[in-house]
Tab-separated table of C-alpha atoms in Angstrom:
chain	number	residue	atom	x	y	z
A	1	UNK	CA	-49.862	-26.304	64.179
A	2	UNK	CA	-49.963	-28.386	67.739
A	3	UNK	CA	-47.112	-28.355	70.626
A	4	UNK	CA	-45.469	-31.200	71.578
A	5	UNK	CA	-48.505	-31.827	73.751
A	6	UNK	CA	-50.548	-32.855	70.612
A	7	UNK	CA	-50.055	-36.871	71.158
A	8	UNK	CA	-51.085	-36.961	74.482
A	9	UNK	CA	-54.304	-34.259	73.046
A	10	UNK	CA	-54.992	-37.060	70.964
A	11	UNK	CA	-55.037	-40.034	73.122
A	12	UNK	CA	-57.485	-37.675	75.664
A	13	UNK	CA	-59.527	-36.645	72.805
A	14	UNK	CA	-60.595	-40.453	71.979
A	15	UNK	CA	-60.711	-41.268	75.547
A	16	UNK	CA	-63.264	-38.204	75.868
A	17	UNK	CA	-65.243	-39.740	72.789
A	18	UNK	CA	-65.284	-43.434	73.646
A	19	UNK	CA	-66.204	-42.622	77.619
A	20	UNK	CA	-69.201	-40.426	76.487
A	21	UNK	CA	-70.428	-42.565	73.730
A	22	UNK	CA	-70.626	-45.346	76.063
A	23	UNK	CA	-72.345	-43.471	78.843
A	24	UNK	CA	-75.048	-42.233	76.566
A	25	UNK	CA	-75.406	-46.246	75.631
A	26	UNK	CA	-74.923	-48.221	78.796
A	27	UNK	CA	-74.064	-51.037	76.559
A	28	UNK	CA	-73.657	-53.536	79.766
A	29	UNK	CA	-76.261	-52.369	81.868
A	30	UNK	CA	-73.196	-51.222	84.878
A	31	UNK	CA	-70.167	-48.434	84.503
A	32	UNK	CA	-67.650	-48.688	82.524
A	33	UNK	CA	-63.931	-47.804	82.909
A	34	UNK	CA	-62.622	-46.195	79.560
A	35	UNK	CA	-59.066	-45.797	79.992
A	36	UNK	CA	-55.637	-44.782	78.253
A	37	UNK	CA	-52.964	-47.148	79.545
A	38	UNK	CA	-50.369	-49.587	78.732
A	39	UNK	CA	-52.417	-52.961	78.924
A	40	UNK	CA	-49.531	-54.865	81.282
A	41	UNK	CA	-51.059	-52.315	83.826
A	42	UNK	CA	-54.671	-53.256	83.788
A	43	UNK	CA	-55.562	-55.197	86.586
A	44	UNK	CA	-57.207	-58.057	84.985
A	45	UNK	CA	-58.898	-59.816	88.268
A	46	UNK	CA	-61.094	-56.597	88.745
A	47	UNK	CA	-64.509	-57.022	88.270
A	48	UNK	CA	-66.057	-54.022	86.679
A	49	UNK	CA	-65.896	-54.062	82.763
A	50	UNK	CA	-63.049	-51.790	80.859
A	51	UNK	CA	-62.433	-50.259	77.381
A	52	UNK	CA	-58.669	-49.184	76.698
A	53	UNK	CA	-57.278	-47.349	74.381
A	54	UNK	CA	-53.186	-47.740	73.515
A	55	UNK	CA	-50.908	-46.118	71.958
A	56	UNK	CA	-48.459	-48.819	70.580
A	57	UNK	CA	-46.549	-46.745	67.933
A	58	UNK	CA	-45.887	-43.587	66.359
A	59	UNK	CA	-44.582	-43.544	62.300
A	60	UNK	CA	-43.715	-40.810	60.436
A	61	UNK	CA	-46.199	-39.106	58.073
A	62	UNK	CA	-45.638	-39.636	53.936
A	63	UNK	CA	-47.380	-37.364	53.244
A	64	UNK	CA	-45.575	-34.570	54.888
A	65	UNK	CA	-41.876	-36.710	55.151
A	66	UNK	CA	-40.793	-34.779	52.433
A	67	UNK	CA	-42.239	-31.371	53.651
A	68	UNK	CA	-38.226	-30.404	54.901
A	69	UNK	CA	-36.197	-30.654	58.092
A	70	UNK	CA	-35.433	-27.134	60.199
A	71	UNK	CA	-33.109	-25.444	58.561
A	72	UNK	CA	-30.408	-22.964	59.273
A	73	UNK	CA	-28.326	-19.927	57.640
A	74	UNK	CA	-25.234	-21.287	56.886
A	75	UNK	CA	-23.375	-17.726	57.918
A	76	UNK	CA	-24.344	-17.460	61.618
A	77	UNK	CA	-26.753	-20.293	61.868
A	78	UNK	CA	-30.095	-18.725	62.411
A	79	UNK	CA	-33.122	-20.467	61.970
A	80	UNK	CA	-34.594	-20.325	58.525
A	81	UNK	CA	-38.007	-22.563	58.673
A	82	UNK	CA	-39.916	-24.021	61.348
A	83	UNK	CA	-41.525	-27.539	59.488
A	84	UNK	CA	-43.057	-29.156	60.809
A	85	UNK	CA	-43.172	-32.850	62.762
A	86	UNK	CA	-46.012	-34.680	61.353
A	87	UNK	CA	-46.747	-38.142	62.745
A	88	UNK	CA	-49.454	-40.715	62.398
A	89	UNK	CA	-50.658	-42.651	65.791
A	90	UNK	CA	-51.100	-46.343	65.816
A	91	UNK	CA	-53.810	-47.248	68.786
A	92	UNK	CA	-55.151	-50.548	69.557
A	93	UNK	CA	-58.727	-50.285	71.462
A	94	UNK	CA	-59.261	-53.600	73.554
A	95	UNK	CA	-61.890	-54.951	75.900
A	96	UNK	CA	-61.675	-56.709	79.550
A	97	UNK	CA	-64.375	-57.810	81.311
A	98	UNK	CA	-65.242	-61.521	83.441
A	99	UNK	CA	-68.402	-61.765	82.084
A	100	UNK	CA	-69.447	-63.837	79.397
A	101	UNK	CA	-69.921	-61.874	75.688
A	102	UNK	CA	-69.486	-58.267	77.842
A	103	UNK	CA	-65.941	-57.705	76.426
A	104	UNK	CA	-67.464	-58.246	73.221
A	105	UNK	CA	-70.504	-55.959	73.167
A	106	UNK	CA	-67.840	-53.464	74.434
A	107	UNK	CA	-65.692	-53.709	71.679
A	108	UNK	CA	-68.823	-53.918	69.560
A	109	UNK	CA	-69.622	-50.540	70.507
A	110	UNK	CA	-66.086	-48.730	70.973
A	111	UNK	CA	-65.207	-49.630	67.416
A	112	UNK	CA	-69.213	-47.845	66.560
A	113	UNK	CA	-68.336	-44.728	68.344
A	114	UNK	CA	-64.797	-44.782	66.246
A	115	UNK	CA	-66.766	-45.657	63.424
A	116	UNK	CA	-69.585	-42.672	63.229
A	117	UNK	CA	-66.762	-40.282	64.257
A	118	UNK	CA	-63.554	-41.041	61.295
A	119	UNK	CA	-62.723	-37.170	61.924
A	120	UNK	CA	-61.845	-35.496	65.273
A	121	UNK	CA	-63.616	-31.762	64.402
A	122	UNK	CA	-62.097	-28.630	66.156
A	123	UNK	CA	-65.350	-28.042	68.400
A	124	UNK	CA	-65.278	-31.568	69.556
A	125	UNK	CA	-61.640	-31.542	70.375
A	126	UNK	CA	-61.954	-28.437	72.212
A	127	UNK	CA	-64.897	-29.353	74.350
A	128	UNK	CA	-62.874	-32.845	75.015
A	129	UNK	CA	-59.942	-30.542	76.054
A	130	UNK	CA	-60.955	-27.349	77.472
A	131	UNK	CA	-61.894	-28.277	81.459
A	132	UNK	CA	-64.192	-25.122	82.043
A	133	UNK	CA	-66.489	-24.938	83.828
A	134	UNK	CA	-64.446	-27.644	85.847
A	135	UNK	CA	-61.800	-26.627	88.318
A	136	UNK	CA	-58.267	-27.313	86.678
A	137	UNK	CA	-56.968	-28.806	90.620
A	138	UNK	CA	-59.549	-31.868	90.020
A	139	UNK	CA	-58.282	-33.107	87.184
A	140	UNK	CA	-54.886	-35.282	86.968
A	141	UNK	CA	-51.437	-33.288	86.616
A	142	UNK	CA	-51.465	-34.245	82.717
A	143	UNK	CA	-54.248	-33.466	82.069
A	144	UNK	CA	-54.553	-29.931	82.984
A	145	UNK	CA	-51.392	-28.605	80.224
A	146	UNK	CA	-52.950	-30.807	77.229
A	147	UNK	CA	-55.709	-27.803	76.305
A	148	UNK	CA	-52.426	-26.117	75.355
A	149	UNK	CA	-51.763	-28.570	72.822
A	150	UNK	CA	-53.468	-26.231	70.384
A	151	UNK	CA	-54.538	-29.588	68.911
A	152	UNK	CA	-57.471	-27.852	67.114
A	153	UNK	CA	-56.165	-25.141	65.250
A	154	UNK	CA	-53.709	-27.411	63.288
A	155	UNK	CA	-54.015	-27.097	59.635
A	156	UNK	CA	-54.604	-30.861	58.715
A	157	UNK	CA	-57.920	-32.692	60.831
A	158	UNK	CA	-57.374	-35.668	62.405
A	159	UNK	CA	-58.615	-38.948	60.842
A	160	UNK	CA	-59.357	-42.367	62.600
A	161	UNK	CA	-58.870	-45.387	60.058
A	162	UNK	CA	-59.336	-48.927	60.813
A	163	UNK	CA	-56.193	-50.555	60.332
A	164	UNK	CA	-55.350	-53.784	58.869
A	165	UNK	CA	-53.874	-55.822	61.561
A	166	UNK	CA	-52.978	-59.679	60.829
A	167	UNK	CA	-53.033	-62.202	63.333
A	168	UNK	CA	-49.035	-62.313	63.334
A	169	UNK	CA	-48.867	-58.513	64.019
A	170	UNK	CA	-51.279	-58.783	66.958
A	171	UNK	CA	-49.406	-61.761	67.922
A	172	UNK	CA	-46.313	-60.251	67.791
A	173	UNK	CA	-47.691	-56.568	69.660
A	174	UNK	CA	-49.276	-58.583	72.414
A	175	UNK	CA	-46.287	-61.068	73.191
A	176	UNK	CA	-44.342	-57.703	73.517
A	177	UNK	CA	-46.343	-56.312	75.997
A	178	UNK	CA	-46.470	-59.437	77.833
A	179	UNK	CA	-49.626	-59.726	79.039
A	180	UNK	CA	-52.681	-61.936	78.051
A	181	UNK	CA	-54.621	-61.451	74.595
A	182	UNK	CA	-58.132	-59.784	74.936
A	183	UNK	CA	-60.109	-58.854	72.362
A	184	UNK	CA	-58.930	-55.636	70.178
A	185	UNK	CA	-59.013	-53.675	67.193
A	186	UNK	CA	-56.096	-51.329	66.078
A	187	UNK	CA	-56.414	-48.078	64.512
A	188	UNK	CA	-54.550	-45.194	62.496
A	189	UNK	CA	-55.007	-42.109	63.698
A	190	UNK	CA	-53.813	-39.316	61.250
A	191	UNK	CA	-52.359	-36.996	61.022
A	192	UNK	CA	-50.615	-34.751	63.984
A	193	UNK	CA	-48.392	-31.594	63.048
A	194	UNK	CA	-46.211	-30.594	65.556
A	195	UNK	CA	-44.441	-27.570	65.299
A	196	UNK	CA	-41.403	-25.703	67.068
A	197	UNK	CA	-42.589	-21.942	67.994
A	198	UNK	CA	-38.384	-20.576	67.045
A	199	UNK	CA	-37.879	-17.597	65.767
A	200	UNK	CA	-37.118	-17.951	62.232
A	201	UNK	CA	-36.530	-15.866	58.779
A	202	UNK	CA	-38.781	-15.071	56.790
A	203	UNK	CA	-37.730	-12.755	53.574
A	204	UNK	CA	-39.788	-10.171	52.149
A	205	UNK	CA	-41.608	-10.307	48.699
A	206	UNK	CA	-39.481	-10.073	45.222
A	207	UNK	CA	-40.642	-6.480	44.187
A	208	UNK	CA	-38.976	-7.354	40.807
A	209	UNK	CA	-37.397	-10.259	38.591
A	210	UNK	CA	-34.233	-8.876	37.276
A	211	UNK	CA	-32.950	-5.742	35.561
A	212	UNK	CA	-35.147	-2.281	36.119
A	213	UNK	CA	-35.125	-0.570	32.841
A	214	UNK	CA	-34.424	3.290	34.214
A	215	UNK	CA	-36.567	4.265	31.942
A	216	UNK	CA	-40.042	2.334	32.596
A	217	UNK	CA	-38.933	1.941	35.831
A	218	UNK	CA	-40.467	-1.575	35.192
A	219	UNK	CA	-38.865	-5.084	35.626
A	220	UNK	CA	-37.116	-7.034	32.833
A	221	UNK	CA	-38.827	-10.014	33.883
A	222	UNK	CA	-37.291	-13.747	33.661
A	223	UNK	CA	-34.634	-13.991	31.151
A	224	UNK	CA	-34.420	-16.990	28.838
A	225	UNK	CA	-30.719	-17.904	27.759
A	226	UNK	CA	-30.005	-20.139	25.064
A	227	UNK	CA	-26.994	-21.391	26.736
A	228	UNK	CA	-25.749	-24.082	28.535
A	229	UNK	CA	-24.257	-21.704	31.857
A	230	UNK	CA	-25.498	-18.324	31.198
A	231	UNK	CA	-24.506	-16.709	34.459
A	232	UNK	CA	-20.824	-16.332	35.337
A	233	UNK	CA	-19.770	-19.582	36.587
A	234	UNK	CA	-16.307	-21.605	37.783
A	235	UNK	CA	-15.217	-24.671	37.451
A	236	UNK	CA	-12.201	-25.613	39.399
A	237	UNK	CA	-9.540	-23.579	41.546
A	238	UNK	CA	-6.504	-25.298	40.728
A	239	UNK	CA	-3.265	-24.423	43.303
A	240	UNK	CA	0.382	-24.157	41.192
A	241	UNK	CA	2.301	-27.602	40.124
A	242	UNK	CA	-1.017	-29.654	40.177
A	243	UNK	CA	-0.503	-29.529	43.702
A	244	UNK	CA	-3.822	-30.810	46.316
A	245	UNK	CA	-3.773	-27.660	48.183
A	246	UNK	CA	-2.634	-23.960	47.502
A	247	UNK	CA	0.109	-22.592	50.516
A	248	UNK	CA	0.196	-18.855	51.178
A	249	UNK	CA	1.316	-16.328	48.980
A	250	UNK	CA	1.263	-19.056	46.169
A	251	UNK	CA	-0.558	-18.208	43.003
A	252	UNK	CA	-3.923	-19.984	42.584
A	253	UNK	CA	-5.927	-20.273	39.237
A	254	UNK	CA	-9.316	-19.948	38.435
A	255	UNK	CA	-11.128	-21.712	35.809
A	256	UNK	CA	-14.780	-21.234	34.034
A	257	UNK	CA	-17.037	-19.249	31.787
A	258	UNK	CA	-18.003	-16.278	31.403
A	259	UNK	CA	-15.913	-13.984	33.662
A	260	UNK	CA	-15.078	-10.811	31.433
A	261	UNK	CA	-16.020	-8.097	32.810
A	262	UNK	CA	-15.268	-5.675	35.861
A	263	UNK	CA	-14.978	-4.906	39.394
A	264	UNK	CA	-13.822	-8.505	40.080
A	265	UNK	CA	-13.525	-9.847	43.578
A	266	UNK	CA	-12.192	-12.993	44.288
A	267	UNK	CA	-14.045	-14.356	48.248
A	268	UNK	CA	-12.562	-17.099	50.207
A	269	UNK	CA	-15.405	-18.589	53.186
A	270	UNK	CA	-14.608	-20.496	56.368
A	271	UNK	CA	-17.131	-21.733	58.715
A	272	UNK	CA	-14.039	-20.206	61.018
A	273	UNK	CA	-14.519	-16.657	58.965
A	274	UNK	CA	-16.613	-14.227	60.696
A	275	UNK	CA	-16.905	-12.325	57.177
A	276	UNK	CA	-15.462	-13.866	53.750
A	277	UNK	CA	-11.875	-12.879	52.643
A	278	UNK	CA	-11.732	-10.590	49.797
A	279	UNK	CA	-8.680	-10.462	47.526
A	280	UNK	CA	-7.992	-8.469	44.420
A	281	UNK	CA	-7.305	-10.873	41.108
A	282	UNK	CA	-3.798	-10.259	39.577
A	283	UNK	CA	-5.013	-11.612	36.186
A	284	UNK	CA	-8.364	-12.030	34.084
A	285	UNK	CA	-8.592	-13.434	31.001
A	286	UNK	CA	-9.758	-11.568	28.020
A	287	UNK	CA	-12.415	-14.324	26.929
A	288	UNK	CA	-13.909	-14.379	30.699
A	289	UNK	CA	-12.641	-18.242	30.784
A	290	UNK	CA	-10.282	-17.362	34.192
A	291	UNK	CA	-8.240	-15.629	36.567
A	292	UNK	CA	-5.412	-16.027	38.980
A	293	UNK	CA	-4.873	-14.413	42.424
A	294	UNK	CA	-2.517	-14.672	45.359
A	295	UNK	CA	-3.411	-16.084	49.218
A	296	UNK	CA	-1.615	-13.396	50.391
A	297	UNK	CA	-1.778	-13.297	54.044
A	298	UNK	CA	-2.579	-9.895	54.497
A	299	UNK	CA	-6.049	-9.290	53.041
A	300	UNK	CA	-7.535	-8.305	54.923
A	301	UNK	CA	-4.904	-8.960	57.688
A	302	UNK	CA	-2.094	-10.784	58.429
A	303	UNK	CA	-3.039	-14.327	59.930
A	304	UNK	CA	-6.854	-13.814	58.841
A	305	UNK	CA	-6.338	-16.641	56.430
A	306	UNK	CA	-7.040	-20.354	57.457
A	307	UNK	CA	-5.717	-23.809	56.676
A	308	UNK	CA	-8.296	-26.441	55.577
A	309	UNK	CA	-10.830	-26.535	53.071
A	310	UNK	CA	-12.448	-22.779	52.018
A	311	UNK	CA	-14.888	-21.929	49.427
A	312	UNK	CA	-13.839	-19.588	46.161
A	313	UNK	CA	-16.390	-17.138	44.306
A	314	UNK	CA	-16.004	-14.332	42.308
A	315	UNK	CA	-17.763	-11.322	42.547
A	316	UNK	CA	-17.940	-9.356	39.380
A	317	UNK	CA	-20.156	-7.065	37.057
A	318	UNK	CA	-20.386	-9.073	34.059
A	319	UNK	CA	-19.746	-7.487	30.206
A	320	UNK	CA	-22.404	-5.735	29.414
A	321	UNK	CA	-24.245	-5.218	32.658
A	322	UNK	CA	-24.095	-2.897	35.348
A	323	UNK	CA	-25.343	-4.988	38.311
A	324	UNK	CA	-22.685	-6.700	40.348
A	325	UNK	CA	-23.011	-11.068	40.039
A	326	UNK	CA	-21.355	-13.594	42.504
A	327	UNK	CA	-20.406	-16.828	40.762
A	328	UNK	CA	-20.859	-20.556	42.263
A	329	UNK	CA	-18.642	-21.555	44.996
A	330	UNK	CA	-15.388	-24.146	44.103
A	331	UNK	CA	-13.678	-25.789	47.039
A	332	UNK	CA	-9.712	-24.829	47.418
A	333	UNK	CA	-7.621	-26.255	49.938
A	334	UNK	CA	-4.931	-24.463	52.193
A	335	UNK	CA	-2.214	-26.522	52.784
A	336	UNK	CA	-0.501	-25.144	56.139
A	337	UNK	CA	3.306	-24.520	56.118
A	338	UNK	CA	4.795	-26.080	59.415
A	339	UNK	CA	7.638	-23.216	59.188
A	340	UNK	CA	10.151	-25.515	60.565
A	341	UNK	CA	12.827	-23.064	60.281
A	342	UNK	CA	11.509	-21.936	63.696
A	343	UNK	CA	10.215	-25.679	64.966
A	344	UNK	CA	11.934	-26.958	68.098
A	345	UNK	CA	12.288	-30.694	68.838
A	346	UNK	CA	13.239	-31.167	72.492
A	347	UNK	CA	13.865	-34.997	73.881
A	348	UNK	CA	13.152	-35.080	77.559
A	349	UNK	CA	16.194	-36.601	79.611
A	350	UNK	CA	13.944	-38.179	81.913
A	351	UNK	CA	11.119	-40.331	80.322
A	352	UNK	CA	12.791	-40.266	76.537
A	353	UNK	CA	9.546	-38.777	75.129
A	354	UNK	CA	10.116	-36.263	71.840
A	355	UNK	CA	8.107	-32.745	72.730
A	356	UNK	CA	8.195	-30.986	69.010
A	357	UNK	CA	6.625	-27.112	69.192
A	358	UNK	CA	6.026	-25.675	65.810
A	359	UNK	CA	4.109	-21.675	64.467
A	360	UNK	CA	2.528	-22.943	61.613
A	361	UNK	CA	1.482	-20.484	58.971
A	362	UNK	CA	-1.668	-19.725	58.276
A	363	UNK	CA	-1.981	-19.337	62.155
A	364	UNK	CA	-4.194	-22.506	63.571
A	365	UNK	CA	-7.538	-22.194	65.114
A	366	UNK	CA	-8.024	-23.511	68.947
A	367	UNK	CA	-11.250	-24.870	67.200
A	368	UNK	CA	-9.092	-26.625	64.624
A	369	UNK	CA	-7.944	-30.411	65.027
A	370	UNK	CA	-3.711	-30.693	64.225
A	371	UNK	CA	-2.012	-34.097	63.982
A	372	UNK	CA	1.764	-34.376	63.033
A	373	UNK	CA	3.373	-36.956	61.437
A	374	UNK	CA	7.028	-37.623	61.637
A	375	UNK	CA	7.715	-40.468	59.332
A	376	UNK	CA	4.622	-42.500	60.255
A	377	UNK	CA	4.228	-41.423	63.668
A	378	UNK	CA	1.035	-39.051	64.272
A	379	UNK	CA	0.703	-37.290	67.379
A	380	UNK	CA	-2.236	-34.873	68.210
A	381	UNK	CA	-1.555	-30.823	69.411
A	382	UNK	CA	-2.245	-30.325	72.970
A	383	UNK	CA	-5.232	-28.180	74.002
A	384	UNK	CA	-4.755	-24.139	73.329
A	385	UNK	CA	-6.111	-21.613	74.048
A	386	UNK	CA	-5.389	-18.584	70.865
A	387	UNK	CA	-3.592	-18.602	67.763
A	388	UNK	CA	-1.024	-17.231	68.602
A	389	UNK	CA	-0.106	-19.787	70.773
A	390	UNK	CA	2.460	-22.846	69.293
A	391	UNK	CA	0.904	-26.095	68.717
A	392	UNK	CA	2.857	-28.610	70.953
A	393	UNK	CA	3.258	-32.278	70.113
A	394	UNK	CA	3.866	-35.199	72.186
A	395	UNK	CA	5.757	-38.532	70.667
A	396	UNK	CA	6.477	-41.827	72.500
A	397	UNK	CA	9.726	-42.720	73.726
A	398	UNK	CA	9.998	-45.263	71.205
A	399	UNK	CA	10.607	-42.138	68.812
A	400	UNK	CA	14.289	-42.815	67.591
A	401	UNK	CA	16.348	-40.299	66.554
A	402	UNK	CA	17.147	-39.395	63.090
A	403	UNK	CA	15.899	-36.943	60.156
A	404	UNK	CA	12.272	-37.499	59.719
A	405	UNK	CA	9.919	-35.887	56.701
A	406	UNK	CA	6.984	-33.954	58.508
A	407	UNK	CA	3.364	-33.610	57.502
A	408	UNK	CA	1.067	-31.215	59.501
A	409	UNK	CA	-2.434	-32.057	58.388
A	410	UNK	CA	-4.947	-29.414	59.885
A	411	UNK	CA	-8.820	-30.116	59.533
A	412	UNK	CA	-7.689	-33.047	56.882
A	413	UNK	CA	-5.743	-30.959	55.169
A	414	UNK	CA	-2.108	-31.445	55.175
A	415	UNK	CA	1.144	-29.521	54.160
A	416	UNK	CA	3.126	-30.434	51.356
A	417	UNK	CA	6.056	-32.948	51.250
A	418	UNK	CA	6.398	-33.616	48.031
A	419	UNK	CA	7.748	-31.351	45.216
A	420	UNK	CA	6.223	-31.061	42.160
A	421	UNK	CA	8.706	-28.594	40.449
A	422	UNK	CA	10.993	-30.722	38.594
A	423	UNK	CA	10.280	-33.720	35.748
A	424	UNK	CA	9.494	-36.125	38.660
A	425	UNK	CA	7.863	-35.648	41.662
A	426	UNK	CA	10.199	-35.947	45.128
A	427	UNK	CA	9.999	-35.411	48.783
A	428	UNK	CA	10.515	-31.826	49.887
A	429	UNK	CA	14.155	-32.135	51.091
A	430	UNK	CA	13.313	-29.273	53.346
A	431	UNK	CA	10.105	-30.380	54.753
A	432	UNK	CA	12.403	-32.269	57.684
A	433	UNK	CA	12.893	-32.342	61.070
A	434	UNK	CA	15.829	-33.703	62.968
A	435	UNK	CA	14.893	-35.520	66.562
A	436	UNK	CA	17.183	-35.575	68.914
A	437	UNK	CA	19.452	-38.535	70.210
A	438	UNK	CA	17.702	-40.869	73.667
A	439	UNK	CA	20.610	-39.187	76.742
């Protein structure tokens, strides 16, 4: 694959071609300047003849669009793949000269040279871009990185195609670069690959597909199921009372198929989770179609647990097998509890504004964005610095005083007001905070 150098590699590589070809020909009978610049900086009262090549735009590839993006582990984001950037070159070759018919014949023969040579070959582009036996301080700054380009040893060869350019495009291209119309030809130049030189992953060969018989010592092979979900597999994770979001300690159910079996682990991942949470089930069904656990707070220790939106599997050894299975992942909320037995709402005497300091439970994040809302009235946490530090709210003066219901949302998620328990659904009488009277 080529560096990020490879565009300006190619531009030098046709530059290199066209200024060769046409001092083998002497097409005008007098030097000419080949050159690679924008055409608004072409002086066009000089006298001596020019051919110059621009680069007006650069499209993705289709070919290789759909060859991937860079991609990362989603544990501790390390790079997985190093695609790579493939791009096609659109050039426009054009011809100045003050003579009569000599921009022509130029043309004439730059589109010839581009003509007998529709694919750059590695020698040619390393002669073009290799300076030896010349001394690198002659040539321009540019210049001298581009035979690290590695142009040549990418995997696809680069192609020049004619391209089909109406009168309206040209118009258009020319009236952007503002300068007057001379005589030109555009071409596609396909296609460059460049690549990024991270370190990335990549995994070692699959010695065997699925179960070893300890007998044979030989692998089972790919197993064909006649069902729908063969593998373990959940559906939902459904917190008590049809509630959105499961608080700790509260008893959260898991439904699916095929989850008989043994050793079962139920994991909880955070992007905040340096490892996933692992908690015991208290409950699997007989016919493998669920199982309940507990967000208890202290697996694997108190506070590890945290508010927001987690990912549920199960990690089991199915009936029947002896090799240990993880299931899909299910999303499951944590709702955080704003514990506002110990919340303190202080009114300051001075400007009237409402401080309110709360130790929400799970613990929150520094990383983690908290908004409370008193009635309607949302106010962001102040900056912290640990968990263990209360999250401190700021309201306006305009704040009255009163009983107010409070919802903590944390990372979108928020705590739950209303109660679910009885025949109809009602605020949370104790989900409440009183603010104190203006002085």
């Amino acid at each position: 694959m080529s560096s990020p150098l490879a565009i300006g590699a190619v531009s030098a590589v046709l530059r290199n071609l066209l200024d060769n070809g046409l001092i083998q020909t002497g097409p005008v009978g007098a030097p000419v300047n080949v050159t690679a610049v924008a055409p608004d900086t072409i002086d066009l009262e000089a006298a001596a003849p020019r051919l110059n090549l621009f680069l007006f735009q650069v499209t993705p590839n289709a070919g290789w669009r759909n060859h991937g993006l860079p991609s990362r582990g989603s544990a501790s984001g390390e790079r997985l793949t190093n695609p790579p950037l493939a791009l096609d070159l659109h050039y426009c070759l054009t011809a100045y000269s003050r003579s009569d018919c000599e921009a022509e014949i130029l043309l004439g023969y730059g589109m010839h040279l581009l003509h007998e040579r529709p694919v750059l070959d590695r020698p040619a582009i390393r002669r073009a871009l290799d300076p030896s036996p010349l001394d690198l301080s002659m040539l321009p700054t540019p210049f001298q990185q581009l035979a690290a380009s590695d142009l040549a040893d990418q995997v696809e060869q680069i192609r020049i195609t004619p391209a089909a350019f109406s009168g309206d495009d040209m118009s258009k291209l020319w009236s952007a670069i503002q300068t007057h119309y001379r005589p030109s030809a555009a071409y596609l130049v396909s296609v460059v690959l460049i690549e990024a030189t991270q370190p990335a992953i990549s995994p070692l060969p699959v010695l065997s597909r699925g179960e070893v018989d300890p007998a044979t010592q030989r692998d089972r092979g790919v197993a064909v199921y006649p069902e729908v979900l063969p593998l373990p597999t959940l559906f939902a994770a459904q917190p008590p009372l049809k509630q959105i979001a499961a608080r700790v300690e509260e008893e959260v159910t898991l439904t699916g198929l095929k989850l008989a079996g043994t050793g079962h682990v139920v994991r909880l991942d955070h992007p905040l989770l340096s490892t996933p949470l692992e908690i015991d089930p208290a409950t699997v069904k007989a016919d493998g179609t669920g199982l309940t656990f507990f967000l208890t707070g202290a697996v694997p220790a108190p506070g590890e647990l945290v508010a927001g939106q987690l990912s549920t599997t199960v990690r089991l050894i199915p009936a029947g097998k002896t090799a240990a299975t993880e299931t899909n992942a299910v999303p499951l909320a944590i709702a955080p509890d704003p514990a506002l037995g110990t919340a303190i709402a202080i009114r300051d005497a001075g400007t009237s504004v409402v401080a309110v300091t709360l130790r929400p439970d799970p613990p929150v994040r520094p990383t983690q964005r908290a908004t409370l809302i008193l009635g309607s009235v949302e106010a962001q946490a102040e900056p912290r610095a640990l968990s263990n530090d209360p999250l401190v709210f700021t309201f306006p003066a305009s704040l009255g005083d009163g009983t107010y219901p409070v919802r903590l949302r944390i990372d979108g998620t928020e705590s739950l007001l209303i109660d679910r328990s009885g025949p109809t659904p009602i605020y949370d009488p104790g989900q409440v905070l009183e603010v104190p009277t203006p002085p």
